[in-house]
Coordinates of C-alpha atoms in Angstrom, one line a residue:
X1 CA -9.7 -29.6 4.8
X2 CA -10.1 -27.9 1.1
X3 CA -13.3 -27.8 -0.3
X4 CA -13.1 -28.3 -4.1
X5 CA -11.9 -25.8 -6.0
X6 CA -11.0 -22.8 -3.9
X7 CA -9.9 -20.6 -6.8
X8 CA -8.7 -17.7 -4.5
X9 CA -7.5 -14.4 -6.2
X10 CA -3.8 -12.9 -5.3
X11 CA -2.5 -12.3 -2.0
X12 CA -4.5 -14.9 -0.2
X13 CA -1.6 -14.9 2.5
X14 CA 0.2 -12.0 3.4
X15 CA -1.4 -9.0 1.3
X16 CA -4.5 -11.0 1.0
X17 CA -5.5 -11.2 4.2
X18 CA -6.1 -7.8 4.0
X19 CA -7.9 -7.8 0.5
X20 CA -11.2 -9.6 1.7
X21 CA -11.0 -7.7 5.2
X22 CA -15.5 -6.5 5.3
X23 CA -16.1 -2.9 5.0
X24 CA -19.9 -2.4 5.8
X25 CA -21.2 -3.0 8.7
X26 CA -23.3 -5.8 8.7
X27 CA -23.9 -8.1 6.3
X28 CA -26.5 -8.2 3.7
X29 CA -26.9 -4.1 5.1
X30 CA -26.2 -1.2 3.5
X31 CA -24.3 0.2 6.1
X32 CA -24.7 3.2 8.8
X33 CA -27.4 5.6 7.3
X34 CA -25.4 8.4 6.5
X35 CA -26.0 11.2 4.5
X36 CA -24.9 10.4 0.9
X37 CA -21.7 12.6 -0.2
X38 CA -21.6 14.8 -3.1
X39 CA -19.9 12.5 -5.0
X40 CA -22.5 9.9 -4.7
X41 CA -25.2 12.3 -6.6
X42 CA -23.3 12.1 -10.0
X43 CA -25.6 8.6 -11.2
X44 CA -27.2 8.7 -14.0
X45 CA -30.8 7.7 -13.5
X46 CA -31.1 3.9 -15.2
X47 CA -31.7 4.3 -18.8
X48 CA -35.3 2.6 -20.4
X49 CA -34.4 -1.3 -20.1
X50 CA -34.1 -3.0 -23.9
X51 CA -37.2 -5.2 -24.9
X52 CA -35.3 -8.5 -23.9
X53 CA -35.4 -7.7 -20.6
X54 CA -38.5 -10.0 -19.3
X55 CA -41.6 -8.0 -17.7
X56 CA -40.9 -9.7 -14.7
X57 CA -37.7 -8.4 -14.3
X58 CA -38.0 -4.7 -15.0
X59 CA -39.1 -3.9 -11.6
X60 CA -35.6 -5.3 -10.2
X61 CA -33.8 -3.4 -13.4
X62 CA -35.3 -0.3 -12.4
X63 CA -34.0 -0.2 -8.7
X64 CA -32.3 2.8 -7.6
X65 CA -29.9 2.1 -5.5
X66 CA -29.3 4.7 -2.4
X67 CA -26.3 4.8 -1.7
X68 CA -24.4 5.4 1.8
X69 CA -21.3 5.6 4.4
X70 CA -20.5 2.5 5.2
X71 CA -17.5 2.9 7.4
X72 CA -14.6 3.0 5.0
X73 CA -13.4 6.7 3.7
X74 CA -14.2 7.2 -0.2
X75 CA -16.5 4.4 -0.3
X76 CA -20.3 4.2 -0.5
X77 CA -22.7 0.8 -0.2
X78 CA -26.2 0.4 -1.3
X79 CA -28.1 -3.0 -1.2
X80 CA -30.4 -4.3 -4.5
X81 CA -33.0 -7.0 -4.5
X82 CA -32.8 -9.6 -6.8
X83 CA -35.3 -12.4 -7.2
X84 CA -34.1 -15.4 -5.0
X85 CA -35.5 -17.7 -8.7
X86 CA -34.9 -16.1 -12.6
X87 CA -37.4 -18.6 -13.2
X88 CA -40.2 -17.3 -11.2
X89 CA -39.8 -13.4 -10.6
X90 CA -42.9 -13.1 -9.6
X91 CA -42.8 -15.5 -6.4
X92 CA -42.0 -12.7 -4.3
X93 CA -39.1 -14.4 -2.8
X94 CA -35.9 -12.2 -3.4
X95 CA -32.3 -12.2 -1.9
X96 CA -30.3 -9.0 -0.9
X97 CA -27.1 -8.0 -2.9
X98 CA -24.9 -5.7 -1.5
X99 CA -22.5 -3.3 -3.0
X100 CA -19.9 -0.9 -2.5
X101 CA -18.3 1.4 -5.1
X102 CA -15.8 4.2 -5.3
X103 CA -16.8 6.9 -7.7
X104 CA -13.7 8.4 -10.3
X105 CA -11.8 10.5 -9.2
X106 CA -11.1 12.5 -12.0
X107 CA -10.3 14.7 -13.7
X108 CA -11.2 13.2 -17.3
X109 CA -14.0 11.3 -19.0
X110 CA -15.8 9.1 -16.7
X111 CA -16.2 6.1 -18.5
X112 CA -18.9 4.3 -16.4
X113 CA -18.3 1.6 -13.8
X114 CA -16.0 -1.1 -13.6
X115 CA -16.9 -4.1 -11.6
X116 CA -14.7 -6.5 -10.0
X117 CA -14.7 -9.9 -8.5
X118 CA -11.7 -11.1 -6.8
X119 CA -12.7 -15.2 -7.2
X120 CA -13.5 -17.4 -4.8
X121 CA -16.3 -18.5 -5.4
X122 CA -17.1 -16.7 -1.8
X123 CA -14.7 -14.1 -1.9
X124 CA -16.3 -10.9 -0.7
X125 CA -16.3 -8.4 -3.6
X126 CA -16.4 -5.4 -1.0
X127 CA -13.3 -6.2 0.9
X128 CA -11.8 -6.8 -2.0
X129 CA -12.9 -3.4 -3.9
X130 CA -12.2 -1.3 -0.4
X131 CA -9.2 -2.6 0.8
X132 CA -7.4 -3.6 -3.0
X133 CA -9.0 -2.6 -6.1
X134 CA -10.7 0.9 -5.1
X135 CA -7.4 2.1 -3.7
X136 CA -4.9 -0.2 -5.4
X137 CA -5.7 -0.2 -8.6
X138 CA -3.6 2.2 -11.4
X139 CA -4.8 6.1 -10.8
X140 CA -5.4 6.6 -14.4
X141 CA -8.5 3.7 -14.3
X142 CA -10.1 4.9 -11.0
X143 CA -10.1 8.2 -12.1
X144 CA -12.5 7.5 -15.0
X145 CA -14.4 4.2 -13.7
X146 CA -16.4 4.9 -10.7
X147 CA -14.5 1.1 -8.9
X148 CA -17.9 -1.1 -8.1
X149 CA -17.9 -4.6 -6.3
X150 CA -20.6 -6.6 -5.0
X151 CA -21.1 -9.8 -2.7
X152 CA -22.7 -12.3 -5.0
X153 CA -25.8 -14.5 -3.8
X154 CA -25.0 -16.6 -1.0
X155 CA -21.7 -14.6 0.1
X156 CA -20.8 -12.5 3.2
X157 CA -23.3 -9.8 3.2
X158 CA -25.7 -10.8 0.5
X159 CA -28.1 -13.9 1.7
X160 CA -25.1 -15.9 2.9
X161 CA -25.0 -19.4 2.8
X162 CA -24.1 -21.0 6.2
X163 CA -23.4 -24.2 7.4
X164 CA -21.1 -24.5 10.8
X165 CA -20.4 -23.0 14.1
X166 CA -16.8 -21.9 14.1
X167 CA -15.6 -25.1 16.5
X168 CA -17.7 -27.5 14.3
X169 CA -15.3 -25.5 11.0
X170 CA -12.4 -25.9 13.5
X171 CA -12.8 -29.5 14.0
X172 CA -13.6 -30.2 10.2
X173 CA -10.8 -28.4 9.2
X174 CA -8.6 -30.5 11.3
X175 CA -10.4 -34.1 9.7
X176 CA -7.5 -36.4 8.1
X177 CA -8.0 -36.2 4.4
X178 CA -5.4 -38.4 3.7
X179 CA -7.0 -41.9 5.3
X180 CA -4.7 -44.7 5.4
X181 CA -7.5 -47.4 7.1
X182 CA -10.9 -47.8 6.9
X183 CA -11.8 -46.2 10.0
X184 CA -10.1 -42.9 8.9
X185 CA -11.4 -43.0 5.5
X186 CA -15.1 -43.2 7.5
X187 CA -14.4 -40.6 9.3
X188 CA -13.6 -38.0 6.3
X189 CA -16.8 -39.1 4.7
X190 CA -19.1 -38.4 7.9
X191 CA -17.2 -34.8 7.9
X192 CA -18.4 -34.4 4.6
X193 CA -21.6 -35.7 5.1
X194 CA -21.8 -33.2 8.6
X195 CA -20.9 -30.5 6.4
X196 CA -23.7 -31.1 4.0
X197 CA -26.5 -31.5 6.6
X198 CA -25.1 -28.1 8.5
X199 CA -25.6 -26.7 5.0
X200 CA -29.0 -28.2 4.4
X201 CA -29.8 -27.4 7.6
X202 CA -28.8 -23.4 7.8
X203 CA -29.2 -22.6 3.9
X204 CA -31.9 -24.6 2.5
X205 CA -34.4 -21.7 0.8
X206 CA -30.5 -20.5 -0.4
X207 CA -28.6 -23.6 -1.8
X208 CA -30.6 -24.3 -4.6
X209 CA -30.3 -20.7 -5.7
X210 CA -26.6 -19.6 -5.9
X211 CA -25.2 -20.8 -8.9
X212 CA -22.7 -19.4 -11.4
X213 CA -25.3 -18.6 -13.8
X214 CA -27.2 -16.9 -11.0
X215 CA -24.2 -14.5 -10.1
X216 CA -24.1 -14.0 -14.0
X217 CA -28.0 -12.6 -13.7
X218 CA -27.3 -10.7 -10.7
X219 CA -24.5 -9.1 -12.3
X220 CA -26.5 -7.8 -15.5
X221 CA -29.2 -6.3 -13.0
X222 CA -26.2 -4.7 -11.5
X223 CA -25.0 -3.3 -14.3
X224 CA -28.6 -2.5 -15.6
X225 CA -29.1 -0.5 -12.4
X226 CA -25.5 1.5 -12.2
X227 CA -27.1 2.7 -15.5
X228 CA -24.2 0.9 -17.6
X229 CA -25.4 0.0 -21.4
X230 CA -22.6 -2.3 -21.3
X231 CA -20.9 -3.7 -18.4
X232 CA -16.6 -3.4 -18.0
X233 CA -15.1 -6.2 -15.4
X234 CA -12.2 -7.3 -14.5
X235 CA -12.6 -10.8 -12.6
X236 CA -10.2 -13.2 -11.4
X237 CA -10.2 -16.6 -10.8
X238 CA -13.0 -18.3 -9.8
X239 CA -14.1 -14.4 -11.2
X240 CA -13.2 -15.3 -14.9
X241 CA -15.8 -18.1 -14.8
X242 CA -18.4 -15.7 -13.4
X243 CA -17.4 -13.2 -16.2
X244 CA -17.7 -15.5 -19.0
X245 CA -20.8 -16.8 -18.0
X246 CA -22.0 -13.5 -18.3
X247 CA -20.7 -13.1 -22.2
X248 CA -22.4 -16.5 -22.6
X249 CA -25.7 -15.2 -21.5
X250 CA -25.2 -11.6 -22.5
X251 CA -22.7 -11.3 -25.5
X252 CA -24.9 -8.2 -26.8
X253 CA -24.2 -6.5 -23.1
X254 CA -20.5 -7.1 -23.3
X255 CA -18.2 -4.1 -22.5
X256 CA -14.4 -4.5 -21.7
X257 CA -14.1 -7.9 -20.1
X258 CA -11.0 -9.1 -18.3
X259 CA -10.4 -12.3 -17.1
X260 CA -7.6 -13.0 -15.2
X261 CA -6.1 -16.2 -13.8
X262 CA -8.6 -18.0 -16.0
X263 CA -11.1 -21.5 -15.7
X264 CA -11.6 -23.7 -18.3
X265 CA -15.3 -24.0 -18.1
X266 CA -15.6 -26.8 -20.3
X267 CA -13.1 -29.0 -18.1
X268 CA -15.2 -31.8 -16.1
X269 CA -15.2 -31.4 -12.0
X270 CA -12.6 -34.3 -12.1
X271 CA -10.6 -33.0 -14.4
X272 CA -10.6 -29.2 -13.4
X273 CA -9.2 -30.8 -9.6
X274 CA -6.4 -32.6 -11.0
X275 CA -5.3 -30.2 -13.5
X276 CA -5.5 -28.0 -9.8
X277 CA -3.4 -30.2 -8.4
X278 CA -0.7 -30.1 -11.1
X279 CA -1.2 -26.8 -10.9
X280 CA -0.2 -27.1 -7.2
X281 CA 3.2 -29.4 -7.9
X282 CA 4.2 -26.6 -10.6
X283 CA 4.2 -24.3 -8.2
X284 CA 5.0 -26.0 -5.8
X285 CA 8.5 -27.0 -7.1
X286 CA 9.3 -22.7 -8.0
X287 CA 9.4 -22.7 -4.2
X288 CA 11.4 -25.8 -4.0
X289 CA 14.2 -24.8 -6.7
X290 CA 13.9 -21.4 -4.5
X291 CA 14.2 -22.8 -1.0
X292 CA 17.4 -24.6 -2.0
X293 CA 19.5 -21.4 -2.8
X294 CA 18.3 -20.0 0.2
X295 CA 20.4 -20.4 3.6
X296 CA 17.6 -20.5 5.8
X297 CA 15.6 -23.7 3.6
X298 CA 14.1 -25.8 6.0
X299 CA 13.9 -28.7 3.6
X300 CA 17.1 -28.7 2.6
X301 CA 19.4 -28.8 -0.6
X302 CA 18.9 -31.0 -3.8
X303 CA 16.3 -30.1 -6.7
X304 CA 12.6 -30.5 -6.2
X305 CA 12.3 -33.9 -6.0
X306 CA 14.6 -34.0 -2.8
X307 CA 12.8 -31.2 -1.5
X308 CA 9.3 -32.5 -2.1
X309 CA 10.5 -35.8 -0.6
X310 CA 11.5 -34.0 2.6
X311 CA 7.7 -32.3 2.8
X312 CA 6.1 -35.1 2.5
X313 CA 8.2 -36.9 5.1
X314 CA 7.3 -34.2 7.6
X315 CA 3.4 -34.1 6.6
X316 CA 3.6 -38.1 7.5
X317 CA 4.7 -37.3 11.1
X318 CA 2.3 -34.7 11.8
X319 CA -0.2 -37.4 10.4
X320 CA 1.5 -39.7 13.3
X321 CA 2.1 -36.8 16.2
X322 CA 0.8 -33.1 15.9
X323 CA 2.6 -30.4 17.0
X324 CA 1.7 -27.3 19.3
X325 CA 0.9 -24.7 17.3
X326 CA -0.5 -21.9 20.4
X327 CA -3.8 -23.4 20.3
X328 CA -4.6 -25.9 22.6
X329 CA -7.6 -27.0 20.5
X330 CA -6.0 -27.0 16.9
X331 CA -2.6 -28.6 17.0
X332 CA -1.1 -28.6 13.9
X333 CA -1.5 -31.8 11.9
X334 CA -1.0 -32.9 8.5
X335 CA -3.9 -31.3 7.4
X336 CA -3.7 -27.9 8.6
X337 CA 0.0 -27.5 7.3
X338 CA -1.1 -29.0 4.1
X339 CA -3.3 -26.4 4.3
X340 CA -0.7 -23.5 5.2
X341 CA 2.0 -24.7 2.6
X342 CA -1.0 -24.8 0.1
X343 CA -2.0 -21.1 1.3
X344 CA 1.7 -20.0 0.5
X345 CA 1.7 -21.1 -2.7
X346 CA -0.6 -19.0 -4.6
X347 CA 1.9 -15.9 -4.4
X348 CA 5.6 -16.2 -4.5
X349 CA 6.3 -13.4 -2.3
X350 CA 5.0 -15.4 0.2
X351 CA 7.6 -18.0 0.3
X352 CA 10.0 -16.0 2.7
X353 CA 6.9 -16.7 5.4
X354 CA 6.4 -20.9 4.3
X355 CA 10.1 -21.1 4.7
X356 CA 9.8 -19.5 8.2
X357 CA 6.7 -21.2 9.4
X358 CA 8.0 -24.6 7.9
X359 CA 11.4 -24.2 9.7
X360 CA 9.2 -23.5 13.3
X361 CA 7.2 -26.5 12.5
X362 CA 9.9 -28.3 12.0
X363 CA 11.3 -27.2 15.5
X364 CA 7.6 -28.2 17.3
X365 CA 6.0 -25.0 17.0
X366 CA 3.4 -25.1 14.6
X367 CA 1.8 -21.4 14.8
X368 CA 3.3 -20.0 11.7
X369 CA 1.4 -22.8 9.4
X370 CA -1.6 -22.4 11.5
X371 CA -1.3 -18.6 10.8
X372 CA -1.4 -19.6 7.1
X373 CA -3.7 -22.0 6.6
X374 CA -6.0 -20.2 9.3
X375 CA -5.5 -17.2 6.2
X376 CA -6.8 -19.4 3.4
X377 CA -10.1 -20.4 5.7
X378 CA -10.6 -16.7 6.7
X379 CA -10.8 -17.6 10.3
X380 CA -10.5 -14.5 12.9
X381 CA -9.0 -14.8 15.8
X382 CA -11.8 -15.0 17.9
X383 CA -12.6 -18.5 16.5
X384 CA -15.3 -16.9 13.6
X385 CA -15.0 -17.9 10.3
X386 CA -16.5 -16.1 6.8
X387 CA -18.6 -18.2 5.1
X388 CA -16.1 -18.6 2.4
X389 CA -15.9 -22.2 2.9
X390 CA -19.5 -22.8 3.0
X391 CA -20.6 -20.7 -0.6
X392 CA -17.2 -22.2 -2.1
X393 CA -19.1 -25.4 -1.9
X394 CA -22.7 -24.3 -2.6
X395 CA -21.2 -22.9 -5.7
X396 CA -19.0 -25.4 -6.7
X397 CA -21.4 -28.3 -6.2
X398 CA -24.2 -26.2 -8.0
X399 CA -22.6 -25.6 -11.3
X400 CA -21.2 -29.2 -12.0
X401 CA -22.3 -32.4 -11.4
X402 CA -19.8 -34.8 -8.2
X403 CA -16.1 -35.4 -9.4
X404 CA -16.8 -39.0 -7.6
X405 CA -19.8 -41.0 -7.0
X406 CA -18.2 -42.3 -3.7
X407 CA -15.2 -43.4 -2.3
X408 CA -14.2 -46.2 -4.3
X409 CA -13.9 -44.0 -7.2
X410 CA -11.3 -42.1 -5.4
X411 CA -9.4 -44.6 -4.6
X412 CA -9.2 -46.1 -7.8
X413 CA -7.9 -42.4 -9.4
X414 CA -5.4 -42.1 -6.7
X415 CA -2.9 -42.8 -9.0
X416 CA -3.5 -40.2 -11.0
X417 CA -3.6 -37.4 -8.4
X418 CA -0.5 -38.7 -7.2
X419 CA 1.3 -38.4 -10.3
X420 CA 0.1 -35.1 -11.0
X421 CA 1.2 -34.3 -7.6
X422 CA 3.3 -36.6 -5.4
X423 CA 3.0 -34.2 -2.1
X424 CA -0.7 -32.7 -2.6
X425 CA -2.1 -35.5 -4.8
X426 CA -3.8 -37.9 -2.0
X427 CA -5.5 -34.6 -0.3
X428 CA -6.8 -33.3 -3.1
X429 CA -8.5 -36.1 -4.5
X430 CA -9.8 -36.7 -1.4
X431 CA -11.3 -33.5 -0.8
X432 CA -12.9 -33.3 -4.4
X433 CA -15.8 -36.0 -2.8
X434 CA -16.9 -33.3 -0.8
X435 CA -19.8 -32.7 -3.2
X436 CA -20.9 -36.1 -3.8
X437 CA -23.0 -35.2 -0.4
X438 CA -24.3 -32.4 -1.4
X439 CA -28.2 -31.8 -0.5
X440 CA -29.3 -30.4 -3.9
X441 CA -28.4 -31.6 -7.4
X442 CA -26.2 -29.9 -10.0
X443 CA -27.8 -27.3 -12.2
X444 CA -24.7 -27.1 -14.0
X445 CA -22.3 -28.8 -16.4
X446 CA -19.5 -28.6 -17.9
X447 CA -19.5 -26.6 -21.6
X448 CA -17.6 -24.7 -23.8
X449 CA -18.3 -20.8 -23.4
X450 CA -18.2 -18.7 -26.4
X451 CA -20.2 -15.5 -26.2
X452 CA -20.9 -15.5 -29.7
X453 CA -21.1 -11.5 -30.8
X454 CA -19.5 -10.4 -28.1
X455 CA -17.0 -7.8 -28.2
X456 CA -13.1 -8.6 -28.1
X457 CA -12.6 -10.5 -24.6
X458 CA -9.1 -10.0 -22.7
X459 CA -8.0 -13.7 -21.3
X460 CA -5.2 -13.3 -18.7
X461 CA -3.2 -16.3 -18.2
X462 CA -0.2 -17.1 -15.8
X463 CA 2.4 -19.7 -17.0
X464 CA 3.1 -21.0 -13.5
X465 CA -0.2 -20.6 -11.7
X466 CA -0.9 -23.0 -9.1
X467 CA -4.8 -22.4 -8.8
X468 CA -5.6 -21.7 -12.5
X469 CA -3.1 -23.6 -14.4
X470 CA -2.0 -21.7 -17.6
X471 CA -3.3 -24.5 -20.1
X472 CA -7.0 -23.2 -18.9
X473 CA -6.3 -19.5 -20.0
X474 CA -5.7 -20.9 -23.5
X475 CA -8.6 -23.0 -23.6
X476 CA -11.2 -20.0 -22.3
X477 CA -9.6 -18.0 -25.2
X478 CA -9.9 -20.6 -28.2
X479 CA -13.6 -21.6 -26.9
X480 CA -14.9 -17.4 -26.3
X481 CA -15.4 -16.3 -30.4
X482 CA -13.7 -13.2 -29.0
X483 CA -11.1 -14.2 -27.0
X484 CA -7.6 -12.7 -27.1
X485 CA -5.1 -14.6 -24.7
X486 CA -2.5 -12.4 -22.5
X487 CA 0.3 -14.5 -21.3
X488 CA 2.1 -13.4 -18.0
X489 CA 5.5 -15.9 -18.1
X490 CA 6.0 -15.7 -14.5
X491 CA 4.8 -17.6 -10.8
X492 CA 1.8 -17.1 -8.2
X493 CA -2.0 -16.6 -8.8
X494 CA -3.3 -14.1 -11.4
X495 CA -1.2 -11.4 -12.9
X496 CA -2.7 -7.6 -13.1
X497 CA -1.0 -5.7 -10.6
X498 CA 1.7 -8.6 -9.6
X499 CA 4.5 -6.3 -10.8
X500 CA 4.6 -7.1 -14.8
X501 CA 4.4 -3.3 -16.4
X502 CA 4.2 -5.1 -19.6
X503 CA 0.9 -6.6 -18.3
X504 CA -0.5 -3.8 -16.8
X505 CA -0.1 -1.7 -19.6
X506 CA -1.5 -3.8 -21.9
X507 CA -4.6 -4.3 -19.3
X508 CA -5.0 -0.4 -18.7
X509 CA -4.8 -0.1 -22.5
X510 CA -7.9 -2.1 -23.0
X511 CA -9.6 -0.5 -20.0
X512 CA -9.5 3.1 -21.2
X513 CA -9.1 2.9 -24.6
X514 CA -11.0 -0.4 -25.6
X515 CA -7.9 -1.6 -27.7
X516 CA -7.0 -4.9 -26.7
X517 CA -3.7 -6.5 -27.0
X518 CA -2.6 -8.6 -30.1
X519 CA -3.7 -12.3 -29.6
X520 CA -0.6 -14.2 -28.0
X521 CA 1.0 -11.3 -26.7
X522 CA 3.7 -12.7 -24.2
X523 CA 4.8 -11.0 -21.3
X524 CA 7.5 -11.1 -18.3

C-alpha cells in the first residue's frame, strides 16, 4: 500500500537500492568511537551567530560537532541536538540529528559544505551521501565541498518515527486498495486507522514535531554549526520542498540552492496526488511505447492504450487469485505488483527488470515484483523494514491538511483519478485517505514559496517525471523571486547525474562558480 506522496529520489530500484543502504552503526549514534582522521580536523570553529538568531537557540548554534568512523571508508558522522519544539527551546526536550560528511578532496579552494537530501520524505540522507553522492558525485565538486548529509527529525537514525512490527508492515502492505464492496473498502480504512494508532502509539512525543518547516530549522542549525555563512544544497524530490522552505524562512542565509525533481508547494494535498498520478500514466506509457518494440514485452504489441489495457487486466486477476512469489506469507497480489510496476517506473533504466518480473508474473511466479516493490518499502530480507513508510506519513500528514475527509469523498473523485490515470488512478486515490486518520492535526498548508532576497535559485525540472511532474518545476520557479527553471527533456525521476552532460554542466557551473544557467535553459 503507498502512503501519500512518496517522492523518492533516483534509482529507487536497481541503483537505488543501494543509495539509501545505512552507514553508521546505529541509529540516532554517532558511530564506533574512533579516533577522528586528519582530515576531519580542517573545521572551522562556528563563526559568532548573527543577532536574529533567538537566545534560545545559540546554545544549539554553537554545538561542535565531533566527528567520527563510522564504518564506511572516507566518511565521518557526528550527531547534533536540536530542540524537539522551535517554539519552546528552552523545554529541555531535544531530538538527535545525525550526520555524516565527506570532507574535499582537493586540491583547490574549498568552498565549504554542500548538503544533500535525496527526498523522501524519510529517505536517509547518510545512505544516500555514503553510498551516492559522497562518491558519485562529479570529482571537480567533492574536491572543493566537504559532501554533508543528515537524517532529518523523525528519520532512520535521528529520533525515528515508528509505527509497525515488520509482519504488521507486511500484512498492511498486502491490504486491497482498490475495494470493490463494502467489506473491502472497511477493511483498507481499519489498515489505515491500525497504521495511525501504531504511530500514535510508538511516536507520540515525535509526531507532532517533524514537519517540513522543522527539517527547514534543523537544517539552518546544521549549517550554522558546519560553520557555513550561507548554506549550498542540492535536494531532490520530496528534497526540493525541504530546500525551499528553507529560502522561505531564511532567504538572507541562501547560498547555491538546487532543487531537483521539484514540488509545487502551493498545490493542495489533493491536487499534488492527482497531478502524481498523471505523473505516473506519463511515465507509465514511455515504458509502454518501449515494451512494444521490445521482443521480450510481456504485455504485448499495440500503443499504450493496448498495453495499459493488458496491465490492468492482469492486476484484476491478482485481485481475484495471487500468485506465489517465494514467500509463503506475501503472495503477490494486486497491490504489491502495483507496487513493483510503480517502483520501476521512477527510472527508465529499470524497465529491462519490470519487463522481466512482469513476464514471471505473468508465468505464476511473482518474486521479481515482490523484489520491486519490496525495494520501494525498503524491506530487508530478514522481514525488517526502515521507517520510511512511517516518517513519509508523519511528514506528509504534518505539513498539509487530509486530501479527503473520508471515504465518500473518494469515491466521488474517482473519476478524476481515473482519468488522470486509467491503470494507477483507483490506488492512488485510495491511498491519499491515509492521513485523514492521522493522530495530530496539520501544521501545514499549502502556499506559494518565494524566498524574497534570496540569491538566484536553480529549479531542476524533468519533462517526463512520474513522481514530480514537470508542470511543478515551473510553478516552484515562477512562485521563488529567484527562481531560474532547468529543463531536462527526457524520462525517470530527477535529472543531475541521470546521464544529461548538458545538465550536469550547467548544475556544476552553478556549484563552483555561483553562475547559474539562463532562465528556461532546455536540455536533452
Amino acid at each position: 500500500m503507498d502512503t501519500r506522496r512518496l517522492l523518492r529520489t533516483t534509482g529507487t530500484v536497481t541503483a537505488a537500492a543501494v543509495l539509501l543502504l545505512s552507514g553508521c552503526t546505529a541509529e540516532g549514534s554517532a558511530g564506533p568511537r574512533a579516533a577522528v582522521s586528519s582530515s576531519a580536523a580542517r573545521v572551522a570553529a562556528p563563526p559568532a551567530q548573527p543577532p536574529e538568531i533567538p537566545a534560545g537557540l545559540r546554545p544549539y548554534y554553537e554545538q561542535k560537532p565531533v566527528w567520527r568512523d563510522c564504518g564506511v571508508p572516507g566518511f565521518q558522522c557526528a550527531t547534533l541536538k536540536a530542540p524537539l519544539d522551535y517554539d519552546r527551546p528552552d523545554a529541555g526536550q531535544d531530538v538527535d540529528i545525525a550526520l555524516a560528511r565527506r570532507p574535499a578532496t582537493g586540491p583547490g579552494k574549498r568552498l565549504g559544505s554542500l548538503v544533500v537530501n535525496p527526498g523522501g520524505p524519510g529517505g536517509s540522507g547518510i545512505g544516500y551521501l555514503q553510498a551516492y553522492a559522497g562518491i558519485g558525485y562529479p570529482a571537480a565538486v567533492r574536491a572543493q565541498y566537504d559532501m554533508v548529509s543528515f537524517d532529518p527529525r523523525g528519520v532512520d537514525r535521528s529520533s525515528p518515527v515508528e509505527c509497525l512490527s515488520g509482519p504488521a508492515m507486511d500484512t498492511y502492505t498486502q491490504v486491497d486498495q482498490t475495494p470493490d464492496d463494502a467489506a473491502e473498502r472497511t477493511a483498507l480504512v481499519a489498515a489505515f486507522k491500525d497504521f495511525a494508532a501504531g504511530c500514535a502509539s510508538r511516536s507520540r512525543r515525535i509526531l507532532p514535531h517533524v514537519s517540513t518547516v522543522d527539517a527547514a530549522r534543523d537544517l539552518d542549525l546544521l549549517r550554522g554549526v558546519l560553520g557555513d555563512e550561507k548554506l549550498t544544497y542540492v535536494g531532490a524530490s520530496y528534497g526540493t520542498f525541504l530546500g525551499a522552505t528553507y529560502a522561505d524562512l531564511f532567504p538572507g542565509r541562501v547560498g547555491r540552492l538546487v532543487l531537483d525533481g521539484a514540488m509545487d508547494p502551493s498545490r493542495s494535498a489533493l491536487d499534488l496526488n492527482r497531478d502524481q498520478t498523471e505523473g505516473f500514466e506519463t511515465a507509465f506509457r514511455s515504458f509502454a511505447k518501449d515494451c512494444a518494440k521490445q521482443p521480450d514485452c510481456p504485455l504485448g504489441k499495440g500503443g499504450p492504450d493496448a498495453v495499459a489495457t493488458r496491465l490492468g487486466a492482469f492486476f484484476r486477476q491478482l485481485d481475484a487469485k495471487p500468485v506465489a512469489s517465494g514467500d509463503p506469507e506475501r503472495p503477490l497480489g494486486e497491490s504489491l505488483a502495483t507496487t513493483g510496476v510503480i517502483a520501476a517506473l521512477y527510472d527508465e533504466s529499470a524497465w529491462p527488470q519490470l519487463r522481466e518480473a512482469l513476464a514471471t508474473a505473468m508465468d505464476g511466479d511473482g518474486s521479481g515484483l515482490l523484489a520491486l516493490a519490496d525495494s520501494y518499502y525498503e524491506r530487508e530480507p530478514n522481514g525488517r523494514y526502515a521507517n520510511l513508510m512511517a516518517a513519509n506519513a508523519a511528514v506528509n500528514c504534518l505539513d498539509q491538511p487530509p486530501a479527503f475527509p473520508g471515504p465518500d469523498a473518494v469515491d466521488a473523485a474517482l473519476p478524476s483519478f481515473r482519468k488522470a490515470s486509467p491503470v494507477f488512478g483507483a490506488g492512488l486515490a485510495w491511498a491519499s485517505l491515509n492521513c485523514t486518520y492521522w493522530p495530530v492535526k496539520a501544521t501545514g498548508t499549502a502556499r506559494p514559496l518565494s524566498a524574497k532576497g534570496a540569491p538566484p535559485i536553480v529549479v531542476v525540472g524533468t519533462v517526463r517525471d512520474p513522481a514530480t511532474p514537470y508542470k511543478w518545476a515551473q510553478s516552484l520557479a515562477r512562485q521563488l523571486d529567484s527562481g531560474v527553471l532547468l529543463t531536462y527533456d527526457g524520462d525517470g525521476h530527477t535529472a543531475y547525474g541521470r546521464g544529461s552532460t548538458c545538465i550536469d554542466n550547467a548544475i556544476n557551473t552553478y556549484l563552483l562558480q555561483g553562475k547559474p544557467p539562463q532562465n528556461g535553459k532546455k536540455c536533452t
